PDB file of C-alpha atoms in Angstrom:
ATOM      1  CA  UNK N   1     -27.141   9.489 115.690  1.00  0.00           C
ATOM      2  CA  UNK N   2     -28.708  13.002 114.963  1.00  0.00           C
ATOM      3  CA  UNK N   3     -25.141  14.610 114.909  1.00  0.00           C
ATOM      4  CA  UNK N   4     -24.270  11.847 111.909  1.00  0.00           C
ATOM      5  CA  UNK N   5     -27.388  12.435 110.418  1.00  0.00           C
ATOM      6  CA  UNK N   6     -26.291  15.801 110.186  1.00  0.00           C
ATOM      7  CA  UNK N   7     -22.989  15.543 109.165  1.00  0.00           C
ATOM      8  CA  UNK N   8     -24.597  13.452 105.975  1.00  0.00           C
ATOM      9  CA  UNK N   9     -27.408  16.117 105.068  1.00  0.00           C
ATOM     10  CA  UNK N  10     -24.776  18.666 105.449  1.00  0.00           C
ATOM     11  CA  UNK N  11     -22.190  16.920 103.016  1.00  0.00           C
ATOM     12  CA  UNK N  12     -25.503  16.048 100.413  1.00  0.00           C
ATOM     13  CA  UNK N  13     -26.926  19.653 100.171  1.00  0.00           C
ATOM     14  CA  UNK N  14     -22.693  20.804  99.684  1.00  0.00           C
ATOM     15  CA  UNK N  15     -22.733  17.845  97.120  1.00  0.00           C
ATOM     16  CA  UNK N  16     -25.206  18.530  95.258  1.00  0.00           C
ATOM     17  CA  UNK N  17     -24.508  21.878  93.708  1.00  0.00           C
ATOM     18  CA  UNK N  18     -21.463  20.737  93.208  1.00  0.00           C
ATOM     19  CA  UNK N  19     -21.760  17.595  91.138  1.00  0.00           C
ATOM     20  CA  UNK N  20     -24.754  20.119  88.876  1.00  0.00           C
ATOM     21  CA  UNK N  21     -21.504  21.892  87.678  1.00  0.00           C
ATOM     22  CA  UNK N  22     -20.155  20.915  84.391  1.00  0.00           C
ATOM     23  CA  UNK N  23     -16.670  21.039  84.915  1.00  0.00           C
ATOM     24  CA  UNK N  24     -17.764  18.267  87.615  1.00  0.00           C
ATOM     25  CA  UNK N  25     -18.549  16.264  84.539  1.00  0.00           C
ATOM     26  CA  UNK N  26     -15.862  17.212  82.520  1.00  0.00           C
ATOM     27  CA  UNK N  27     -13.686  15.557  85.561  1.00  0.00           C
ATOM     28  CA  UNK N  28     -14.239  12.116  84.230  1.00  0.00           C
ATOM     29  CA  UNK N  29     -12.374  11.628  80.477  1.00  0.00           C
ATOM     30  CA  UNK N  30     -14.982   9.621  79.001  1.00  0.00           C
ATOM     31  CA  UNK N  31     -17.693  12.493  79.540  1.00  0.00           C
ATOM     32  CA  UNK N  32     -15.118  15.071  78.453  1.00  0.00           C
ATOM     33  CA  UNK N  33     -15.496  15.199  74.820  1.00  0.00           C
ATOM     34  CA  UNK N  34     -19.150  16.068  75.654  1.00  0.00           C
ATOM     35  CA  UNK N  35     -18.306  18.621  77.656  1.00  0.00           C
ATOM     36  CA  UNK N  36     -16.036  20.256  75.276  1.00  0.00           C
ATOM     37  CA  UNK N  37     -18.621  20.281  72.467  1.00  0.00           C
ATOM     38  CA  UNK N  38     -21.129  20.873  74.699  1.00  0.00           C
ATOM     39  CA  UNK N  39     -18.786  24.443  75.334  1.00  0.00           C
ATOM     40  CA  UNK N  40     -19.347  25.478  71.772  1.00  0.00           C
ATOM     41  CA  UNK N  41     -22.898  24.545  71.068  1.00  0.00           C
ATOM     42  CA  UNK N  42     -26.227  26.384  71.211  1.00  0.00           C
ATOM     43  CA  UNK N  43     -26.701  25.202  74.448  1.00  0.00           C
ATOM     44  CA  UNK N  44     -23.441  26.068  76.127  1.00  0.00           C
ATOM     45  CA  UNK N  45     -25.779  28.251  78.661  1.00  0.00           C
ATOM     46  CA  UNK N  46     -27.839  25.681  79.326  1.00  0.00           C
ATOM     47  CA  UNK N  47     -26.430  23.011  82.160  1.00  0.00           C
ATOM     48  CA  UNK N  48     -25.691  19.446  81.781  1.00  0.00           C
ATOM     49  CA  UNK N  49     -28.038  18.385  84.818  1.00  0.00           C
ATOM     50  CA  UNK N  50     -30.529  20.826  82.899  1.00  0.00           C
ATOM     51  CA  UNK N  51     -31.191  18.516  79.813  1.00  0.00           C
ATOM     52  CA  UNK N  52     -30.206  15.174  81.511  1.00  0.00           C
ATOM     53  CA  UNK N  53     -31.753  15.293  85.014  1.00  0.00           C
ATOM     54  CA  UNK N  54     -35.614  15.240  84.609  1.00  0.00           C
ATOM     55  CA  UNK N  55     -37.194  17.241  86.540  1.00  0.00           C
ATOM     56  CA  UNK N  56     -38.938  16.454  90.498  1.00  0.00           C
ATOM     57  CA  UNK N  57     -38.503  14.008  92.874  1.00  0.00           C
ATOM     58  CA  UNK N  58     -38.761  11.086  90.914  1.00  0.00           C
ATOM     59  CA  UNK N  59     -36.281  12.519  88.220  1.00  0.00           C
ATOM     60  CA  UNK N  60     -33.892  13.942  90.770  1.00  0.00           C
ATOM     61  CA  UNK N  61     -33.234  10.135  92.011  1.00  0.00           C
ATOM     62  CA  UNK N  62     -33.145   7.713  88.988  1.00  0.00           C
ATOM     63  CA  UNK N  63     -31.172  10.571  86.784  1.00  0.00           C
ATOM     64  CA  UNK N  64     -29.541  12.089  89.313  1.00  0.00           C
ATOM     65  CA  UNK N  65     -28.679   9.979  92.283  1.00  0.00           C
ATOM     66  CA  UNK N  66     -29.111   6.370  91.185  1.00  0.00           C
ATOM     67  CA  UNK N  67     -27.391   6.798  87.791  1.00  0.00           C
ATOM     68  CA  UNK N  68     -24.614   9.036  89.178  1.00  0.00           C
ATOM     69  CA  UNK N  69     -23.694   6.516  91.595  1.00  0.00           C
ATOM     70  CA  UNK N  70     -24.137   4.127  88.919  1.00  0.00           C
ATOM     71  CA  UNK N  71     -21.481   6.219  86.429  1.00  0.00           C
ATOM     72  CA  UNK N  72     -19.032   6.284  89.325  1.00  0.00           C
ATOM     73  CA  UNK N  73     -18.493   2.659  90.200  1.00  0.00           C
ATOM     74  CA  UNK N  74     -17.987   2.152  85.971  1.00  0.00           C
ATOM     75  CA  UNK N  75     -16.039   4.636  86.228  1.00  0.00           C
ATOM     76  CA  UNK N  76     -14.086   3.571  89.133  1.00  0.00           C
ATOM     77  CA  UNK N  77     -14.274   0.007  89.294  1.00  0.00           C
ATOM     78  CA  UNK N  78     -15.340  -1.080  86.039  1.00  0.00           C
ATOM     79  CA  UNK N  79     -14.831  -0.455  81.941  1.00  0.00           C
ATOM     80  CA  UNK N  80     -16.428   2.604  81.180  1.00  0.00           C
ATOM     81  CA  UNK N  81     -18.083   2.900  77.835  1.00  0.00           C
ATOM     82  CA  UNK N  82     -15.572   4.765  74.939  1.00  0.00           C
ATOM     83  CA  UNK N  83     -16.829   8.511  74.544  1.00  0.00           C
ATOM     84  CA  UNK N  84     -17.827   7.701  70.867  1.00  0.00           C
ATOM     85  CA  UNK N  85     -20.203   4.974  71.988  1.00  0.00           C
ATOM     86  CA  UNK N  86     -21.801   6.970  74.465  1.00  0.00           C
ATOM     87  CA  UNK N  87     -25.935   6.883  74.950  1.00  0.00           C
ATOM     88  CA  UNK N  88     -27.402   8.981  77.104  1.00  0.00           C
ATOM     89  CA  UNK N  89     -31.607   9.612  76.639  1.00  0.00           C
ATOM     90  CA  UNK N  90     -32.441  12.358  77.151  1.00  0.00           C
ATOM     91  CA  UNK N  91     -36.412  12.536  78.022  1.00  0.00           C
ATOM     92  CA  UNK N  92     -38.947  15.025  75.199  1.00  0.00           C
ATOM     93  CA  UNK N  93     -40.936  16.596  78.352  1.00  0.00           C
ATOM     94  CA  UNK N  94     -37.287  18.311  78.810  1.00  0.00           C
ATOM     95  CA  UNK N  95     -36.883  19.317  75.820  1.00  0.00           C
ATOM     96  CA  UNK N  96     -40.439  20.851  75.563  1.00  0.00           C
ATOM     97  CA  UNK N  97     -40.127  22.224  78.937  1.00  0.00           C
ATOM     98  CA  UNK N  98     -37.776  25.111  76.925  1.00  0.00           C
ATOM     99  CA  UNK N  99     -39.502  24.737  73.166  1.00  0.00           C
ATOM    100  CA  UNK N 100     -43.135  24.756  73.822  1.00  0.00           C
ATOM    101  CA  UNK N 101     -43.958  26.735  71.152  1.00  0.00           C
ATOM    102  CA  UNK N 102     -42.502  24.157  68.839  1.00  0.00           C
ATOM    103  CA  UNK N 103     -45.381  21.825  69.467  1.00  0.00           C
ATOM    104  CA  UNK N 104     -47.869  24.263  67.232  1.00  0.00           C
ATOM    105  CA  UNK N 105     -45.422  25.105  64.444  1.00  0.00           C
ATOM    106  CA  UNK N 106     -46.623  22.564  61.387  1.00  0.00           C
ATOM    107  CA  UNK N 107     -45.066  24.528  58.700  1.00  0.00           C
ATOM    108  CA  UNK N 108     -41.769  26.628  59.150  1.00  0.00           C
ATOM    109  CA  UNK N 109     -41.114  29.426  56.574  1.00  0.00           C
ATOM    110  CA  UNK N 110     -38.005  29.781  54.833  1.00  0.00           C
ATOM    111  CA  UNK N 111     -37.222  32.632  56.610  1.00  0.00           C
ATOM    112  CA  UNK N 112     -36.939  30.886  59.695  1.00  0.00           C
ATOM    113  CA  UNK N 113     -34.694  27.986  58.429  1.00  0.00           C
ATOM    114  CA  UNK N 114     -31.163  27.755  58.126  1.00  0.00           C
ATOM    115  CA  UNK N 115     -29.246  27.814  54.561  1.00  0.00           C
ATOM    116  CA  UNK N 116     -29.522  26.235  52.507  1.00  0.00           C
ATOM    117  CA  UNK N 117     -32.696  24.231  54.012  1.00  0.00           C
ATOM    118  CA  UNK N 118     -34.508  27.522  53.286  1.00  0.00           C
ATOM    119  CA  UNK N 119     -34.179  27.292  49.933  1.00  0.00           C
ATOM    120  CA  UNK N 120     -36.850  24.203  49.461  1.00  0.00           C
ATOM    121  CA  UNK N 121     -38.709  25.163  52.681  1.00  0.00           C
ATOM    122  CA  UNK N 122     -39.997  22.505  55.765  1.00  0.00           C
ATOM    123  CA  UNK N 123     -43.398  20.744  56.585  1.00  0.00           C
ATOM    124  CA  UNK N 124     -42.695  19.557  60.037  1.00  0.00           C
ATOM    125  CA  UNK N 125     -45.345  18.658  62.445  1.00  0.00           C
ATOM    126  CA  UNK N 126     -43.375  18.201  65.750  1.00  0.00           C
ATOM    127  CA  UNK N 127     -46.361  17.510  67.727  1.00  0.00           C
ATOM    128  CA  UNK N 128     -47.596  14.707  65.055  1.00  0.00           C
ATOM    129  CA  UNK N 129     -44.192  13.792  65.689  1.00  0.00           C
ATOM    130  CA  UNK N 130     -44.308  13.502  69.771  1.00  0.00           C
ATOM    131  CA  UNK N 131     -47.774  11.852  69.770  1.00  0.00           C
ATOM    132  CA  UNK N 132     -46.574   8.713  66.810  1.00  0.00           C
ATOM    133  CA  UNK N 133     -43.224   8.531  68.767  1.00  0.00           C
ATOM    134  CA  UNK N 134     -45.175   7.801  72.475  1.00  0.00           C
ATOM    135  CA  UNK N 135     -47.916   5.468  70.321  1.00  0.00           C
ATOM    136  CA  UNK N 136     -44.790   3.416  68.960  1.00  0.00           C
ATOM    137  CA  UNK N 137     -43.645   3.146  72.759  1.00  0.00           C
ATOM    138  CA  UNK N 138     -39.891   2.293  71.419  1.00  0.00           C
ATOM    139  CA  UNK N 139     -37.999   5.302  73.454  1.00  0.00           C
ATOM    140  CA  UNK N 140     -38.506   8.109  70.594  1.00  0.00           C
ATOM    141  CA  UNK N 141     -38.432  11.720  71.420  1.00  0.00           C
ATOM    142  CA  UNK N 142     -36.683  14.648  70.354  1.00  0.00           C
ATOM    143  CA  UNK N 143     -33.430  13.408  70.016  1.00  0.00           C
ATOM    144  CA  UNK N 144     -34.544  10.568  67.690  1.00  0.00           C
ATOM    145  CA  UNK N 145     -34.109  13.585  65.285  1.00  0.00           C
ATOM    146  CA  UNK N 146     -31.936  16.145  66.996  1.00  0.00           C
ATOM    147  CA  UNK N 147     -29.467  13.752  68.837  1.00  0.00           C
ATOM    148  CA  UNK N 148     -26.281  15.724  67.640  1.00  0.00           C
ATOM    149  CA  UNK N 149     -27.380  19.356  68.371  1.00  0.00           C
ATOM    150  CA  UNK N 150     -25.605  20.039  71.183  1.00  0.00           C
ATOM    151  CA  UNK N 151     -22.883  16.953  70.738  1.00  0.00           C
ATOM    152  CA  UNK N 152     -22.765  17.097  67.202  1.00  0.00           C
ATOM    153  CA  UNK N 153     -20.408  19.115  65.019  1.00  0.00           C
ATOM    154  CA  UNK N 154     -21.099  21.660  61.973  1.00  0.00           C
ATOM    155  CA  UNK N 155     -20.830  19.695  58.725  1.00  0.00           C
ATOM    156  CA  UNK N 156     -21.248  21.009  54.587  1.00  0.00           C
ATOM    157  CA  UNK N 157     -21.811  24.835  55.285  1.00  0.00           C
ATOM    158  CA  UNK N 158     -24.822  24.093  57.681  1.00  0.00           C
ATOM    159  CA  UNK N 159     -24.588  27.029  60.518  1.00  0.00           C
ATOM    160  CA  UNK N 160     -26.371  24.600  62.852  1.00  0.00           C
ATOM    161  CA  UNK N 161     -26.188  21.392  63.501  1.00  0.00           C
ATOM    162  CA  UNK N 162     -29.731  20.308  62.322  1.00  0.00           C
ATOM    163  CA  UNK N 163     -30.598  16.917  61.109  1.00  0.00           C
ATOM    164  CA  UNK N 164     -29.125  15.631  58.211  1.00  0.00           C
ATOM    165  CA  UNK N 165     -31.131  16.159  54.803  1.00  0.00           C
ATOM    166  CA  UNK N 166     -31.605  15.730  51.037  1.00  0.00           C
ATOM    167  CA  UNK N 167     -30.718  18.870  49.380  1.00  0.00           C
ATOM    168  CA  UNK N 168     -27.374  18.907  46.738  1.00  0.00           C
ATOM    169  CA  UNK N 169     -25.182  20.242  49.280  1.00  0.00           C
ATOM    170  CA  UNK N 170     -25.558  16.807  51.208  1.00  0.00           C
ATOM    171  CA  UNK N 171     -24.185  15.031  48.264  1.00  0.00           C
ATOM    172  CA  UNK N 172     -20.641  16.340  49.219  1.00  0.00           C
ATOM    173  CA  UNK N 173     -18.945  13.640  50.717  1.00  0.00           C
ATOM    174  CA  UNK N 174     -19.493  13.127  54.507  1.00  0.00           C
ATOM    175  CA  UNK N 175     -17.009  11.065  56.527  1.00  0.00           C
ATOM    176  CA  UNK N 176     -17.521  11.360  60.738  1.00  0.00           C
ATOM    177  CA  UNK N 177     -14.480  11.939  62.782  1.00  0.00           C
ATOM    178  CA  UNK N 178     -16.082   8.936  65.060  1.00  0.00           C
ATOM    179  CA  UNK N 179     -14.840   5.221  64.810  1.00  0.00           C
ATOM    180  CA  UNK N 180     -17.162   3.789  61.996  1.00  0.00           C
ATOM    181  CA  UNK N 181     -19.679   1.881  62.995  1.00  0.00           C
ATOM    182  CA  UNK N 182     -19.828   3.642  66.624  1.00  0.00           C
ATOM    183  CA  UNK N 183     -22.673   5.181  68.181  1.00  0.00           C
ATOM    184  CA  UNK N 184     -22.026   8.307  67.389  1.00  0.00           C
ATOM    185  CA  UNK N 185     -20.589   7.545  63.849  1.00  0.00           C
ATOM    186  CA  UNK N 186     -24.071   5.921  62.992  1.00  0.00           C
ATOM    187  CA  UNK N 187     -26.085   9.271  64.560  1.00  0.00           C
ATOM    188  CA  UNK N 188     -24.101  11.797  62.689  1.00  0.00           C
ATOM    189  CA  UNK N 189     -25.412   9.742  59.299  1.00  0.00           C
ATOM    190  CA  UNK N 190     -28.757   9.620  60.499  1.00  0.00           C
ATOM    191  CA  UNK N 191     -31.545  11.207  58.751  1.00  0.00           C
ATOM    192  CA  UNK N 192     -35.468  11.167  58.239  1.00  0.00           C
ATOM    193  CA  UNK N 193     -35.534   8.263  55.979  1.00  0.00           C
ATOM    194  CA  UNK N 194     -34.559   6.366  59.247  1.00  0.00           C
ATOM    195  CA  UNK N 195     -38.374   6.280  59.206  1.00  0.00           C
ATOM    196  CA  UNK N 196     -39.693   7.596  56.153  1.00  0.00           C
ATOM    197  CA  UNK N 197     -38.030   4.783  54.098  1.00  0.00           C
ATOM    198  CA  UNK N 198     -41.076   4.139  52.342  1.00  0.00           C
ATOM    199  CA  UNK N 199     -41.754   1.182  54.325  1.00  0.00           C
ATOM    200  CA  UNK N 200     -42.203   1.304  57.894  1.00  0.00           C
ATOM    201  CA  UNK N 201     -45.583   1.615  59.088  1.00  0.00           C
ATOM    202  CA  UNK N 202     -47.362   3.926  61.436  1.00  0.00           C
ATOM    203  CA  UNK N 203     -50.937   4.044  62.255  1.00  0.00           C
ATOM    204  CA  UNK N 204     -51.433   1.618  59.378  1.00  0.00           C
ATOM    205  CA  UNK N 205     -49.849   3.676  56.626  1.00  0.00           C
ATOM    206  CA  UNK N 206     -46.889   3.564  55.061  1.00  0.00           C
ATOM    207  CA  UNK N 207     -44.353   6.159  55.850  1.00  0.00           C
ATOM    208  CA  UNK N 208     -44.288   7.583  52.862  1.00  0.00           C
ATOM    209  CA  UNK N 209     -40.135   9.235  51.338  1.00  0.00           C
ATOM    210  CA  UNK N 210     -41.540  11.269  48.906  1.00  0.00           C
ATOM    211  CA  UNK N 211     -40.402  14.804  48.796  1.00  0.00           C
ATOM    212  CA  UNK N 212     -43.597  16.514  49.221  1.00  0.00           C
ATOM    213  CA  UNK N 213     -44.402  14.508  52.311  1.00  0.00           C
ATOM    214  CA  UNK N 214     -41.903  17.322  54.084  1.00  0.00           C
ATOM    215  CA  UNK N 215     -40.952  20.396  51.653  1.00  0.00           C
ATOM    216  CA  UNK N 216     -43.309  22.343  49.956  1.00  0.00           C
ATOM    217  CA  UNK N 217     -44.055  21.735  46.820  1.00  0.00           C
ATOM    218  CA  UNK N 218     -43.755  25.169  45.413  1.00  0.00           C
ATOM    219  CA  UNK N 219     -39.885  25.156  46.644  1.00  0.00           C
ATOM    220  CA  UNK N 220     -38.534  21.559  45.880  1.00  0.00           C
ATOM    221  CA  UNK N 221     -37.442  22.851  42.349  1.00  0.00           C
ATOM    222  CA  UNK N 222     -34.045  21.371  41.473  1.00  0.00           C
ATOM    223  CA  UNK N 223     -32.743  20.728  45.173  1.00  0.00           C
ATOM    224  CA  UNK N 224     -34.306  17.132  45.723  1.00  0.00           C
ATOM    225  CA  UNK N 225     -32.412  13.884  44.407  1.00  0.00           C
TER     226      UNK N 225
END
């Protein structure tokens, strides 16, 4: 009993490293396309298991172990979901775990932001953000904003892939290379007013769509529809 014992702890520690590599994801073709933009993205230094494996004991079995094995037997012995209908969540605390000092920016200058965004400036509180997404309890984070920045492609001159937003250049027609109506069709036309619609509520106010509620004033000019 203690040799097979062994023998198992042996294969799991060899396992493990092994199954963290990316090319170990890339072996399955429905996680492949994520892989491959994943290669090209901001975060190509960054790990799969990294972002979608939360960290300790309790993350290590649910993300890791559990929903590996989980992955396999679709993958194996089921349908496995199309690559353009993909979900995977990724949890905020990861996310912050890298860009803690994103929690006290409330304004960003223009000099930080990417053309043409710049050009009409940002008011973005990303910790007012965290705290009204964890009051709403719906599954909000990060990437109910930034769900395409390391899957997503480059689109109208943008050097990032950043959330989709107002400005003229956005006018330009946009068509996703996804299936329409797909998961990731419908996330690469997301944007803010997916809340700030001037309807839904939060903390008894009305989420308000007018410009000023995110770009400073001063800078709006004659960028805003």
């Amino acid at each position: 009993m203690v040799v097979v014992v062994a023998v198992f702890a042996l294969a799991g520690t060899a396992a493990i490293p092994l199954t963290n590599h990316p090319d170990f994801c890339a072996s399955c073709h429905t996680i492949r396309p994520s892989v491959e933009s994943w290669e090209t993205s901001s975060h190509k230094d960054v790990n799969c298991v990294d972002c979608h494996v939360r960290p300790g004991l309790h993350g290590f079995i649910e993300d890791k172990i559990l929903a590996g094995l989980g992955d396999v037997a679709i993958t194996w012995f089921g349908s496995p979901t199309e690559a353009h209908n993909l979900k995977a969540h990724v949890a905020s605390e990861v996310c912050i775990a890298c860009h803690r000092a994103i929690l006290r920016v409330s304004e960003k200058s223009p000099l930080d932001l990417p053309s043409p965004v710049k050009a009409v400036g940002l008011i973005m509180s990303h910790r007012k953000h965290i705290d009204a997404f964890k009051e709403r309890e719906r599954g909000e984070g990060c990437t109910t904003c930034h769900s395409r920045v390391v899957h997503g492609k480059l689109i109208k001159g943008y050097p990032i892939v950043i959330p989709r937003g107002h400005i003229k250049v956005d006018l330009k027609p946009h068509y996703p290379d996804h299936p329409e109506g797909s998961v990731l069709w419908e996330s690469a036309l997301a944007d803010c007013a997916r809340c700030h619609d001037g309807k839904s509520m939060h903390a008894g106010k009305v989420l308000s769509k007018e410009c000023e509620t995110c770009h400073l004033p001063d800078k709006i000019g004659d960028f805003l529809f």
